[in-house]
CSV table of C-alpha atoms in Angstrom, one decimal:
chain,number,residue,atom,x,y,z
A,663,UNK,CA,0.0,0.0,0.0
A,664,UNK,CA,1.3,3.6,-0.7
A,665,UNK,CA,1.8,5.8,2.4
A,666,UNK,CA,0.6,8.9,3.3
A,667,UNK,CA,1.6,11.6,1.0
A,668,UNK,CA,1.3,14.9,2.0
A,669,UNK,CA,1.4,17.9,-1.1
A,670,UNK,CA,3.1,20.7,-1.3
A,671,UNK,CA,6.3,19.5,0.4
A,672,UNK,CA,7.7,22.6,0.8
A,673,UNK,CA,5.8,26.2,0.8
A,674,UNK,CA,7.4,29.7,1.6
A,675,UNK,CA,4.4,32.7,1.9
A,676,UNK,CA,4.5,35.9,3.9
A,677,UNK,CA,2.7,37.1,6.7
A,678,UNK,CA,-0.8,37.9,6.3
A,679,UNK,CA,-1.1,34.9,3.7
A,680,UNK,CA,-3.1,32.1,3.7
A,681,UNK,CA,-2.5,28.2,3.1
A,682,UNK,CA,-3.7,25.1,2.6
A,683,UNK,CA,-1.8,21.9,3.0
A,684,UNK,CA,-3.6,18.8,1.7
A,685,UNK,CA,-3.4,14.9,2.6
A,686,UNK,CA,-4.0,11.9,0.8
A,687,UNK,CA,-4.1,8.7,4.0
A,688,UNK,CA,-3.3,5.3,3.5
A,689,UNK,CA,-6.0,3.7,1.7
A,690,UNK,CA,-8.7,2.4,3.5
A,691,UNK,CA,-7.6,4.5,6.5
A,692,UNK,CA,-10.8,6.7,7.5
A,693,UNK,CA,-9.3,8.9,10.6
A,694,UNK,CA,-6.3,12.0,9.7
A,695,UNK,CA,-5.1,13.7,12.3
A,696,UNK,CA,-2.5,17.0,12.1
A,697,UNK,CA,0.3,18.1,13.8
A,698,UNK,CA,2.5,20.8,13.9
A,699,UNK,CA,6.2,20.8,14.4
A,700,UNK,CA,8.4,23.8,15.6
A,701,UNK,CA,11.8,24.0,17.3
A,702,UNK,CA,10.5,25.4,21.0
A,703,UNK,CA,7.2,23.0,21.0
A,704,UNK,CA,8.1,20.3,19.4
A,705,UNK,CA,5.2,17.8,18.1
A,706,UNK,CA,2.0,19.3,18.9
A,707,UNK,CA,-1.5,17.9,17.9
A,708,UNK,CA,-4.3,20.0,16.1
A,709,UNK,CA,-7.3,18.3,15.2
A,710,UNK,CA,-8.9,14.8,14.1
A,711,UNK,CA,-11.2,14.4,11.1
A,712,UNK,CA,-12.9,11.1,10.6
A,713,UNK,CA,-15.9,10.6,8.5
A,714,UNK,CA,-15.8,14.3,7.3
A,715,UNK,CA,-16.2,16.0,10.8
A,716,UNK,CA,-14.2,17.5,13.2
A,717,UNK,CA,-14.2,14.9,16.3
A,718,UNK,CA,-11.1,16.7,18.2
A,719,UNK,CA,-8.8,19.6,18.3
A,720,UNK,CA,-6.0,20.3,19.9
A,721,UNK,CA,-4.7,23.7,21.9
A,722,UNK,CA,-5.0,26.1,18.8
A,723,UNK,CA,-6.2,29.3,17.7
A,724,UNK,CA,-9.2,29.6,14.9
A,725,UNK,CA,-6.9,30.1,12.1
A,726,UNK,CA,-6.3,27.1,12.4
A,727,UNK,CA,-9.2,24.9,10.3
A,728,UNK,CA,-9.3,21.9,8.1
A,729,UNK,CA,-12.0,19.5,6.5
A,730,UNK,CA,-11.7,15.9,5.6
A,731,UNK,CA,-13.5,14.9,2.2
A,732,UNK,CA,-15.9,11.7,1.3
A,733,UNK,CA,-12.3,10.4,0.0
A,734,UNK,CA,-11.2,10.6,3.2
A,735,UNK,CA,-8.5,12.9,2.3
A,736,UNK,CA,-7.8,15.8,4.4
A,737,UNK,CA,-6.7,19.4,4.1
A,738,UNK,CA,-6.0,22.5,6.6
A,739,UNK,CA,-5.7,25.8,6.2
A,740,UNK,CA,-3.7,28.5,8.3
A,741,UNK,CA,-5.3,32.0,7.3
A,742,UNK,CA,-3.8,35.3,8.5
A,743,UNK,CA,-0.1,33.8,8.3
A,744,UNK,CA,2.2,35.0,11.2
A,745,UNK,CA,5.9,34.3,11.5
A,746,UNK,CA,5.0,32.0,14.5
A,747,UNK,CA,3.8,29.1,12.0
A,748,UNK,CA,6.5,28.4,10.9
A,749,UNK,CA,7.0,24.7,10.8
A,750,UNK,CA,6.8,21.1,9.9
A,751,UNK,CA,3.0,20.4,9.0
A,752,UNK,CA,2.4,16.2,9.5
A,753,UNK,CA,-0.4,14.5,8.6
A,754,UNK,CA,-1.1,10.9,9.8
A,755,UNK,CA,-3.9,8.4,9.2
A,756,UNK,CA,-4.8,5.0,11.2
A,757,UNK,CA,-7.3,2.4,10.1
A,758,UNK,CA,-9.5,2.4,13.4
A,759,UNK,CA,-10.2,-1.3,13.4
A,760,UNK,CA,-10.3,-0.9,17.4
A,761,UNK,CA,-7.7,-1.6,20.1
A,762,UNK,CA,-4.4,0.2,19.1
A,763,UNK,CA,-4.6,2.1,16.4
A,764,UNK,CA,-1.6,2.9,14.9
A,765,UNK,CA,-1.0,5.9,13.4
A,766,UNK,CA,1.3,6.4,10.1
A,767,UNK,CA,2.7,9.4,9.3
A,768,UNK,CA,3.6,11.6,6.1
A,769,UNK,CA,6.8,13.4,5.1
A,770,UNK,CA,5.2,16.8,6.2
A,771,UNK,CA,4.9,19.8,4.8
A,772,UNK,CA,7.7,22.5,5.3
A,773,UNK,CA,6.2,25.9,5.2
A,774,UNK,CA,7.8,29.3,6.2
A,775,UNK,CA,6.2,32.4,7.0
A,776,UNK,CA,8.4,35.6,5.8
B,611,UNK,CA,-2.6,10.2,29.2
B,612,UNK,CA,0.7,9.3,30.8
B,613,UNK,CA,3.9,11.1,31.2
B,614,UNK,CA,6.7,9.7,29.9
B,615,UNK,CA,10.2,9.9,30.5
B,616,UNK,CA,13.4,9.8,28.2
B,617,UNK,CA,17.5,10.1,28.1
B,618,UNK,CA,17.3,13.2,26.2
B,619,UNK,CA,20.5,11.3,23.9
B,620,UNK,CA,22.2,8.1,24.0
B,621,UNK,CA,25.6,6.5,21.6
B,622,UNK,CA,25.7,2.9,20.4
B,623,UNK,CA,28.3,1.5,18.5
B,624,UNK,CA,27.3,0.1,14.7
B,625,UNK,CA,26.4,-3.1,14.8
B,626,UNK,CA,25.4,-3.6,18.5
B,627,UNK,CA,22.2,-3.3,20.5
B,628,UNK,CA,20.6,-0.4,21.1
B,629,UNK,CA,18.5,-0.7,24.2
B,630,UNK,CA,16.4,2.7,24.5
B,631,UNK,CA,14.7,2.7,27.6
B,632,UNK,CA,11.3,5.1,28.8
B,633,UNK,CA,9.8,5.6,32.0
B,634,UNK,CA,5.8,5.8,32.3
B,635,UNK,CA,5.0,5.2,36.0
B,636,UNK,CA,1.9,7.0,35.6
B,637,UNK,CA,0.6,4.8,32.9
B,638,UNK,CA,-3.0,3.4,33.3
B,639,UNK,CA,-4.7,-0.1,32.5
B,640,UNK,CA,-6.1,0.9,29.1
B,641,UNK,CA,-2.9,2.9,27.9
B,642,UNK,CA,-0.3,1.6,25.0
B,643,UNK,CA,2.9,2.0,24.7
B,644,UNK,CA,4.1,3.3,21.1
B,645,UNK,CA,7.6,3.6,19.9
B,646,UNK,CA,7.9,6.0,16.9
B,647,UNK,CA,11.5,8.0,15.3
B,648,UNK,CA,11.9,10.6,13.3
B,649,UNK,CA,14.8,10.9,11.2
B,650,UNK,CA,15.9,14.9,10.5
B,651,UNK,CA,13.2,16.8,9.4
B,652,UNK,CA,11.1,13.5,8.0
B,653,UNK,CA,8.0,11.8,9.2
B,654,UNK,CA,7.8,10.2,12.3
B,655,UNK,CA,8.3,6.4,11.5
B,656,UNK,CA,5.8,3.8,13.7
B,657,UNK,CA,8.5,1.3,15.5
B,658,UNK,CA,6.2,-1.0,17.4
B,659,UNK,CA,3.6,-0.8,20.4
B,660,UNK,CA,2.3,-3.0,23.1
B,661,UNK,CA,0.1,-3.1,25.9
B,662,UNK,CA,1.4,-5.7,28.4
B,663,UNK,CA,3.2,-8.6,26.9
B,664,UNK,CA,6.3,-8.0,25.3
B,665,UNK,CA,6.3,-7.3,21.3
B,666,UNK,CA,8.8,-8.4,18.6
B,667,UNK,CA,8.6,-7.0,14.8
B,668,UNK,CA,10.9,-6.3,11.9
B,669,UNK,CA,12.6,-3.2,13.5
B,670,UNK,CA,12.6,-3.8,17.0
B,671,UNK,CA,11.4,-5.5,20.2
B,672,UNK,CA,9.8,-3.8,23.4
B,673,UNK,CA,10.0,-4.9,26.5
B,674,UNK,CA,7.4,-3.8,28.7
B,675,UNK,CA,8.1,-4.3,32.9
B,676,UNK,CA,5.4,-6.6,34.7
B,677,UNK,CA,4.6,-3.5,36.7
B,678,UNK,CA,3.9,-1.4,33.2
B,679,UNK,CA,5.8,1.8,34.4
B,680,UNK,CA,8.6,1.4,32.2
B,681,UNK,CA,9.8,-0.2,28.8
B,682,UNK,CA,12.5,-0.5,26.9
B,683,UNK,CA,12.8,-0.6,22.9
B,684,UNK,CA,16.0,-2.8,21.5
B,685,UNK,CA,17.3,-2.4,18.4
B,686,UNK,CA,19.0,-5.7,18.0
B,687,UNK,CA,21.9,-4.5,15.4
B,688,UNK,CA,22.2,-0.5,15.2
B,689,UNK,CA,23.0,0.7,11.9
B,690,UNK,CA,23.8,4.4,11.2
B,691,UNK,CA,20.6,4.5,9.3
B,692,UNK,CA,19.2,3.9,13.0
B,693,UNK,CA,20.0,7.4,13.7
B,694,UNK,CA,17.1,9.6,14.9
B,695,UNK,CA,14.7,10.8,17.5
B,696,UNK,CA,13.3,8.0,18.9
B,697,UNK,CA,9.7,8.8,20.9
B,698,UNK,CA,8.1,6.6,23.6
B,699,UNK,CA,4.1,7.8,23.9
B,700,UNK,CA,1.8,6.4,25.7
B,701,UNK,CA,-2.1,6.6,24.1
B,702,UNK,CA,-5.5,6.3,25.3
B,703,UNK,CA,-7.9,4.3,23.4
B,704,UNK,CA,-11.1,6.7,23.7
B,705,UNK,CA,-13.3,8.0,21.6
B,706,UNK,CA,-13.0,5.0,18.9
B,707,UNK,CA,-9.0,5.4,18.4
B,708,UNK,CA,-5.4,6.4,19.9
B,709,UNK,CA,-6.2,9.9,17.5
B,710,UNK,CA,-3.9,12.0,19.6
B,711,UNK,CA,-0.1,10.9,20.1
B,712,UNK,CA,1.6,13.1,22.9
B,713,UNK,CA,5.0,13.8,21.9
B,714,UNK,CA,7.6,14.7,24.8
B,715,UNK,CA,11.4,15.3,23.6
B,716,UNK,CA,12.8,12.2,23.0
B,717,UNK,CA,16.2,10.4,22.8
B,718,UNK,CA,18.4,11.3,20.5
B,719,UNK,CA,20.2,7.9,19.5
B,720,UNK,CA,23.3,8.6,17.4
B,721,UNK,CA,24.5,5.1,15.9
B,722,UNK,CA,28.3,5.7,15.5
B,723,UNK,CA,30.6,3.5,13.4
């Protein structure tokens, strides 16, 4: 099975700017959750999408949305860009067949805020 | 979910064990133990997870202590492609899945030749 890919890899924008990051889970996988990845907070969790809704978020402001498609595939957008989010977007899917569901992870997605 | 608790960096020699271990003394009856790494600026890679009994795969083996407060992941012949981050997270199953993994710092292993 192909892993989760994760588009664009890398992404440079300015403050102000918005973005959207897109991912594609493992197939069959029905659950993506994000993360974000910075230097001084390390891996921090955003939000859960499973069967197109929202069903947790993590510790973040409102620019901070996403939406997960029929497909299953997920994307999030950051609107009013700050220098602050900069970081290492990752996206990771899990099956939810019950018990310990193990979540696989993209490559990220590298953006800068200038 | 638990706390856990990690050498923030640890040396092996090529070719020989690594035995990375993690400290969850806090951990509850319904909580897994996950292993994941992350190589520079990658993905985090899955490594292996368990609940009580001790786990073997591909990559690694954990070994989980009767008492469940701390576990140790061996990487039975370190290669310097072993080199990374290497989280221990312990997850909740609630809510229909483990959906949120609880990074802390990590170890730093750096395989050397």
């Amino acid at each position: 099975k192909a892993g989760v890919t994760q588009t664009p890899r890398y992404l440079i924008k300015t403050r102000g700017q918005q973005v959207t990051l897109s991912c594609s889970p493992i197939s069959g996988h029905r659950s993506v959750s994000w993360y974000q990845q910075t230097p001084g907070q390390g891996l921090q969790f955003l939000f859960e999408y499973f069967s197109e809704t929202q069903r947790n978020k993590g510790n973040f402001p409102g620019r901070f949305s996403g939406r997960q498609f029929s497909n299953s595939r997920s994307e999030m957008n950051v609107s009013t860009l700050e220098l602050g989010d900069s970081a290492l977007y990752l996206c990771a899917s899990s099956s939810l067949t019950g018990g310990a569901d193990t979540q696989y992870f993209g490559p990220g997605t590298r953006l800068t805020v200038l | 979910d638990a706390k856990t608790t990690q050498p923030p960096s640890m040396d092996c020699a090529e070719g020989r064990a690594a035995n990375l271990p993690c400290n969850h003394s806090t951990i509850s009856g319904n909580e897994y133990v996950y292993w994941y790494r992350q190589i520079h600026s990658q993905g985090p890679q899955y490594i292996i997870h368990g609940l009580k009994n001790n786990e073997t795969n591909e990559m690694a083996s954990l070994i989980i202590t009767e008492d469940r407060k701390s576990s140790t992941l061996i990487l039975p012949h370190a290669t310097l492609r072993d080199t990374a981050v290497y989280y221990c997270i312990v997850s909740r199953y609630s809510g229909g899945s483990n959906y949120k993994l609880t990074f802390g710092k990590g170890t730093l292993l750096t395989v050397n030749p």
